Short mmCIF file of C-alpha atoms in Angstrom, two decimals:
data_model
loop_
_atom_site.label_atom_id
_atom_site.label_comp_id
_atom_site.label_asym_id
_atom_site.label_seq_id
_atom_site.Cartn_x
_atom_site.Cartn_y
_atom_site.Cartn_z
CA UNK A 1 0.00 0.00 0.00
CA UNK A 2 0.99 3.40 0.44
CA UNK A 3 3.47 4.67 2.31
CA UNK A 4 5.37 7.88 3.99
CA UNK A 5 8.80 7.69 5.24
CA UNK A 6 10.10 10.16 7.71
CA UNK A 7 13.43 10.47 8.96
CA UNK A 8 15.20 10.58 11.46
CA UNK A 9 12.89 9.71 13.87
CA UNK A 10 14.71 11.53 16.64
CA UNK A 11 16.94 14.68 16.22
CA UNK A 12 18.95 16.97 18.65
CA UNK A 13 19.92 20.28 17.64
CA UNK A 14 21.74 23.34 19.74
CA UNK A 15 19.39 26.27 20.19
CA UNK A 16 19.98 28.69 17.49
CA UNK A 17 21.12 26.18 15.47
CA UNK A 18 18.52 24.26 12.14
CA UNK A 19 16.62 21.55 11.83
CA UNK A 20 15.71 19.46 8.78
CA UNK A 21 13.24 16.76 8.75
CA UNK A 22 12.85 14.46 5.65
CA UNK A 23 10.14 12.70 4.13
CA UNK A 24 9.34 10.24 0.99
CA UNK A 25 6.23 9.37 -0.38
CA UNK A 26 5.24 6.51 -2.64
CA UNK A 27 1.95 7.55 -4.44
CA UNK A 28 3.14 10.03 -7.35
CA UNK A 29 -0.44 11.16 -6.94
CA UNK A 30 -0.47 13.07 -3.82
CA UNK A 31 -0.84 16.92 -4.03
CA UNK A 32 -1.03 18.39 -0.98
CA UNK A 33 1.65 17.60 1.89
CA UNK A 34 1.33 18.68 5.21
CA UNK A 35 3.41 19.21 8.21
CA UNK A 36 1.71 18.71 12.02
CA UNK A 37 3.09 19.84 15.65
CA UNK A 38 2.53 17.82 18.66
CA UNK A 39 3.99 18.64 21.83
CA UNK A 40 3.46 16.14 24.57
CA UNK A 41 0.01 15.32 26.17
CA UNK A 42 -1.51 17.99 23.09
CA UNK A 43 -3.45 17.59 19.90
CA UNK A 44 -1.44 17.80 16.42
CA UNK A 45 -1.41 21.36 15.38
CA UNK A 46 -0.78 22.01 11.22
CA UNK A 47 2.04 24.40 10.84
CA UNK A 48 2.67 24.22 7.16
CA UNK A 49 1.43 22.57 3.97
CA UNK A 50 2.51 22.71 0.40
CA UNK A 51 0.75 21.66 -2.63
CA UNK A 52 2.39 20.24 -5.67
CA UNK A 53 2.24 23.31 -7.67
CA UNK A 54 4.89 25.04 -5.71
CA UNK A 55 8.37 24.10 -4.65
CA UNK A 56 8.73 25.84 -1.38
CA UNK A 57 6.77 27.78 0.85
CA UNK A 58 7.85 29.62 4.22
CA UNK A 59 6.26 30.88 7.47
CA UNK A 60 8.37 33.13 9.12
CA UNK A 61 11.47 30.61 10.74
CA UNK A 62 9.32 27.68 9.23
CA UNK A 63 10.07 26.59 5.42
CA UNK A 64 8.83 23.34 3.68
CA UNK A 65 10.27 21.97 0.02
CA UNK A 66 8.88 20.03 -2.25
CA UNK A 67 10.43 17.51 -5.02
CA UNK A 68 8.20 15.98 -7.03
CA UNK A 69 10.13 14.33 -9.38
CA UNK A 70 11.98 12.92 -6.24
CA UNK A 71 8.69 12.32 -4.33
CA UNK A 72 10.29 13.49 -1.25
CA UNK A 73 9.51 17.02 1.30
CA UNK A 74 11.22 18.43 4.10
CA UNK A 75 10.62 20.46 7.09
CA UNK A 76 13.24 23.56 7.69
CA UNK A 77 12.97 25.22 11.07
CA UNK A 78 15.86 28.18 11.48
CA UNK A 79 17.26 29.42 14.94
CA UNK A 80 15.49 26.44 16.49
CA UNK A 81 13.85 27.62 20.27
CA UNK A 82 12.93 25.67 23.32
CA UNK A 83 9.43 25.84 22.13
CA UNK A 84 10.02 24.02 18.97
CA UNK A 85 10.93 20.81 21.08
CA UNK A 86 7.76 18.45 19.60
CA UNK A 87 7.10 15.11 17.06
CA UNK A 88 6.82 16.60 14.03
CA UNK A 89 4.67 14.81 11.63
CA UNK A 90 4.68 14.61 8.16
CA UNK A 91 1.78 13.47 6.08
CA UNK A 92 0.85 13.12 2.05
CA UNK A 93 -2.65 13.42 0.96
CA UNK A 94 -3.72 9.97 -1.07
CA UNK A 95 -5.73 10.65 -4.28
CA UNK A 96 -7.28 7.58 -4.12
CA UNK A 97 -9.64 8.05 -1.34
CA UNK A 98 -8.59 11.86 -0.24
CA UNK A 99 -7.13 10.41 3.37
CA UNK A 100 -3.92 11.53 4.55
CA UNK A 101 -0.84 8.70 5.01
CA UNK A 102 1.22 9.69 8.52
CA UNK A 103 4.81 9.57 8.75
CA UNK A 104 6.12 7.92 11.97
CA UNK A 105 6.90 10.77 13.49
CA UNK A 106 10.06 12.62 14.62
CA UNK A 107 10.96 14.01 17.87
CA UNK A 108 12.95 17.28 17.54
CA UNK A 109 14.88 18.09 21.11
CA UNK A 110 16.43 21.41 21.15
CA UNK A 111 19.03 22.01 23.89
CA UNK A 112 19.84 24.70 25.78
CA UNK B 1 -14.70 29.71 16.84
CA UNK B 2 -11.90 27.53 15.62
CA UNK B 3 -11.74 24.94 18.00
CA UNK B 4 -12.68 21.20 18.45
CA UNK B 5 -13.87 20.31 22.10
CA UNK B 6 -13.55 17.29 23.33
CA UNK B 7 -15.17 15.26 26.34
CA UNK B 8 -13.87 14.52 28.52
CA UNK B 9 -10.50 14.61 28.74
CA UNK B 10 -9.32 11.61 30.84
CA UNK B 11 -11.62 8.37 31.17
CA UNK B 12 -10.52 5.28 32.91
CA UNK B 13 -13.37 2.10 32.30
CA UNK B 14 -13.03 -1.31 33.00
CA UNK B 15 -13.59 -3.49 30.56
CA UNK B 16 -17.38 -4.45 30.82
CA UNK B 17 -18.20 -0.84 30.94
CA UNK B 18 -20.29 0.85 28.31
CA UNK B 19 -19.33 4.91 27.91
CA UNK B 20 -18.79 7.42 25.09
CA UNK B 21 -16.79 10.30 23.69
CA UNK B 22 -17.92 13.58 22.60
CA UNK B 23 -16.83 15.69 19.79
CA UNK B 24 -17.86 19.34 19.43
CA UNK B 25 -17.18 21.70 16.23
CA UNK B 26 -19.10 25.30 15.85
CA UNK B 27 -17.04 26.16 12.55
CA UNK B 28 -19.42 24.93 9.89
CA UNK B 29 -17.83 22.00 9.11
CA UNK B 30 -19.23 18.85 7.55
CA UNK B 31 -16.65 16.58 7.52
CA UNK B 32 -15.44 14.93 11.39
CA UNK B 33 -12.93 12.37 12.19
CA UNK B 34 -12.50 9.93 14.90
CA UNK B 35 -8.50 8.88 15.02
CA UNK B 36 -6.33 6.72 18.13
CA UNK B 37 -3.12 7.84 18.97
CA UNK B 38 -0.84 5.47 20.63
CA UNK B 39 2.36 6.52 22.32
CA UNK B 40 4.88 7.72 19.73
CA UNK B 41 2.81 7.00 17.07
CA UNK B 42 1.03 9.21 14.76
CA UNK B 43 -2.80 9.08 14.71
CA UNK B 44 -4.50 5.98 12.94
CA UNK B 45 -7.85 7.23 11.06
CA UNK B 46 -10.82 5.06 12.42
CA UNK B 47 -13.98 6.84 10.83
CA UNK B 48 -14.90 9.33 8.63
CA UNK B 49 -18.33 11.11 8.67
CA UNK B 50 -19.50 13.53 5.38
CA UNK B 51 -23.11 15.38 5.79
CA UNK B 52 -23.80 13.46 8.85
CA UNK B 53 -23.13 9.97 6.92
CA UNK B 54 -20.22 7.20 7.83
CA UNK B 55 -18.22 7.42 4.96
CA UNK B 56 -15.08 5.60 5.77
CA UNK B 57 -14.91 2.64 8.45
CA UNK B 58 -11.27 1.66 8.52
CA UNK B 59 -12.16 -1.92 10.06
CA UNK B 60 -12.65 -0.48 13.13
CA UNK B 61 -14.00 -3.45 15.17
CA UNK B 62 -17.61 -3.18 16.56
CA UNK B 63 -16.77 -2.56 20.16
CA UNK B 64 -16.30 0.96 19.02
CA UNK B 65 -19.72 2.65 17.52
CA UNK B 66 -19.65 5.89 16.37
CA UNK B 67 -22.47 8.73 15.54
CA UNK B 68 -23.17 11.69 14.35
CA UNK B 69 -26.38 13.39 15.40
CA UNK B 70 -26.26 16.33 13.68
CA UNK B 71 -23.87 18.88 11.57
CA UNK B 72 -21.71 20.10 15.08
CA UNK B 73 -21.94 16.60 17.01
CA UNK B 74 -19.67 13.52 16.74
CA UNK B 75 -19.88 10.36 19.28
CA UNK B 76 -18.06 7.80 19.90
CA UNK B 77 -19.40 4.64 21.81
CA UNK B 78 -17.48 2.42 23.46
CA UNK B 79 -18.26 -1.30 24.46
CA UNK B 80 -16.45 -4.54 26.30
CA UNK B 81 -13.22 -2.37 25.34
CA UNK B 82 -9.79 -4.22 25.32
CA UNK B 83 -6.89 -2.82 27.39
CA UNK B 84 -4.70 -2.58 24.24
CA UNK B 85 -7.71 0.28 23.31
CA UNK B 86 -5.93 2.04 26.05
CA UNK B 87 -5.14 5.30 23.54
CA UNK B 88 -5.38 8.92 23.09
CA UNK B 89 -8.43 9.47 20.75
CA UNK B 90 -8.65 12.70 18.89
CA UNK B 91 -11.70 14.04 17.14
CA UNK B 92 -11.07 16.77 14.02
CA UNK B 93 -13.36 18.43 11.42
CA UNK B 94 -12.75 19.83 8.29
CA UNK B 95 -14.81 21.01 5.01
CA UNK B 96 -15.67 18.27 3.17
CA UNK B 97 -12.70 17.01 0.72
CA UNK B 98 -10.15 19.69 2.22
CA UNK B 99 -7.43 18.00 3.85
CA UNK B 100 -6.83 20.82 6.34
CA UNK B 101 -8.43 18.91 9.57
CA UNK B 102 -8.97 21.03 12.68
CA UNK B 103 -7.99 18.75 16.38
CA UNK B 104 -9.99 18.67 19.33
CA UNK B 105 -7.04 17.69 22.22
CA UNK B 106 -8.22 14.10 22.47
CA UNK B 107 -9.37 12.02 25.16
CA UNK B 108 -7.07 9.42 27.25
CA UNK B 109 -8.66 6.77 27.77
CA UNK B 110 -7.16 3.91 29.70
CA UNK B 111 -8.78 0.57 29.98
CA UNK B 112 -8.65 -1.58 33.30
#
């Protein structure tokens, strides 16, 4: 069936410093790709999506890019702050039946 | 109103009890999900509702009935529950066929 990848599943980064979070997807299909927040004991909150008729699209220290061609995406966060410590989710919309396919999911620790 | 209230926010039941979750939207939308979230994991779609109707069962089994009474209402029954149900469930809404799904923070449920 289908599938997202996401990788890695946990990543420490300095404070200040970036963080990059990659996924693949296997249905050439998909359009619309977005990116979810959870911190712990809280709901999933969306902080970015792209659709496949751009290649990038930013949010202030947030940035997502999109390779079609590739079938891959990836999360960019920039001068990375306690408050971005979370799983970060990734996600591809299936054409199919219009239901989104989760990536596992990867923790993002930012120390002090 | 952008939010998705959920009810109620802890629930421990053994496993012969009967109770049920409650979803809440005021935003106009007519699509509402029920998903389970197990630690680390990223949520696992169990039903989709459209105008009020079940469109997607993803072979939830039966011990878990849900409803929708009207436009702004989603339930979720529960019945002779397994502890492995033991899960965060989280209810969302969005307009129909937009992917952009709105979270209520979920209910814990633990099963004794």
């Amino acid at each position: 069936g289908e599938n997202v990848e996401q990788h890695p599943s946990t990543l420490s980064v300095q404070e200040g410093d970036s963080a990059v979070i990659k996924c693949t997807y296997s249905d050439s299909a998909s359009n619309y790709f977005p990116w979810y927040k959870q911190e712990l004991g809280k709901r999933p909150q969306l902080i970015i999506d792209i659709r496949s008729n751009v290649g990038e699209k930013k949010d202030q220290r947030i940035a997502v890019t999109l390779n079609k061609t590739a079938k891959h995406f990836s999360l960019h966060i920039t001068e990375t702050q306690p408050e971005d410590s979370a799983v970060y989710f990734c996600a591809a919309l299936m054409d199919s039946n219009y239901q989104l396919i989760w990536g596992a999911g990867t923790k993002l620790i930012i120390k002090p | 109103d952008t939010e998705v209230t959920q009810t109620p926010k802890h629930l421990v039941m053994g496993m012969t009890n009967k109770k049920s979750l409650k979803c809440e939207q005021h935003m106009g939308h007519r699509a509402m999900y029920w998903y389970k979230q197990k630690a680390k994991k990223p949520p696992e779609l169990m039903f989709v509702y459209s105008y009020e109707k079940l469109s997607i069962n993803e072979s939830v089994p039966s011990r878990f009935s849900p409803e929708c009474p009207n436009s702004s209402l989603l339930n979720l029954h529960l019945h002779a529950l397994q502890p492995e149900d033991s899960a965060l469930y989280l209810c969302a809404s969005s307009q129909v066929n937009s992917p952009e799904a709105f979270f209520g923070q979920g209910t814990r449920l633990t099963v004794v």
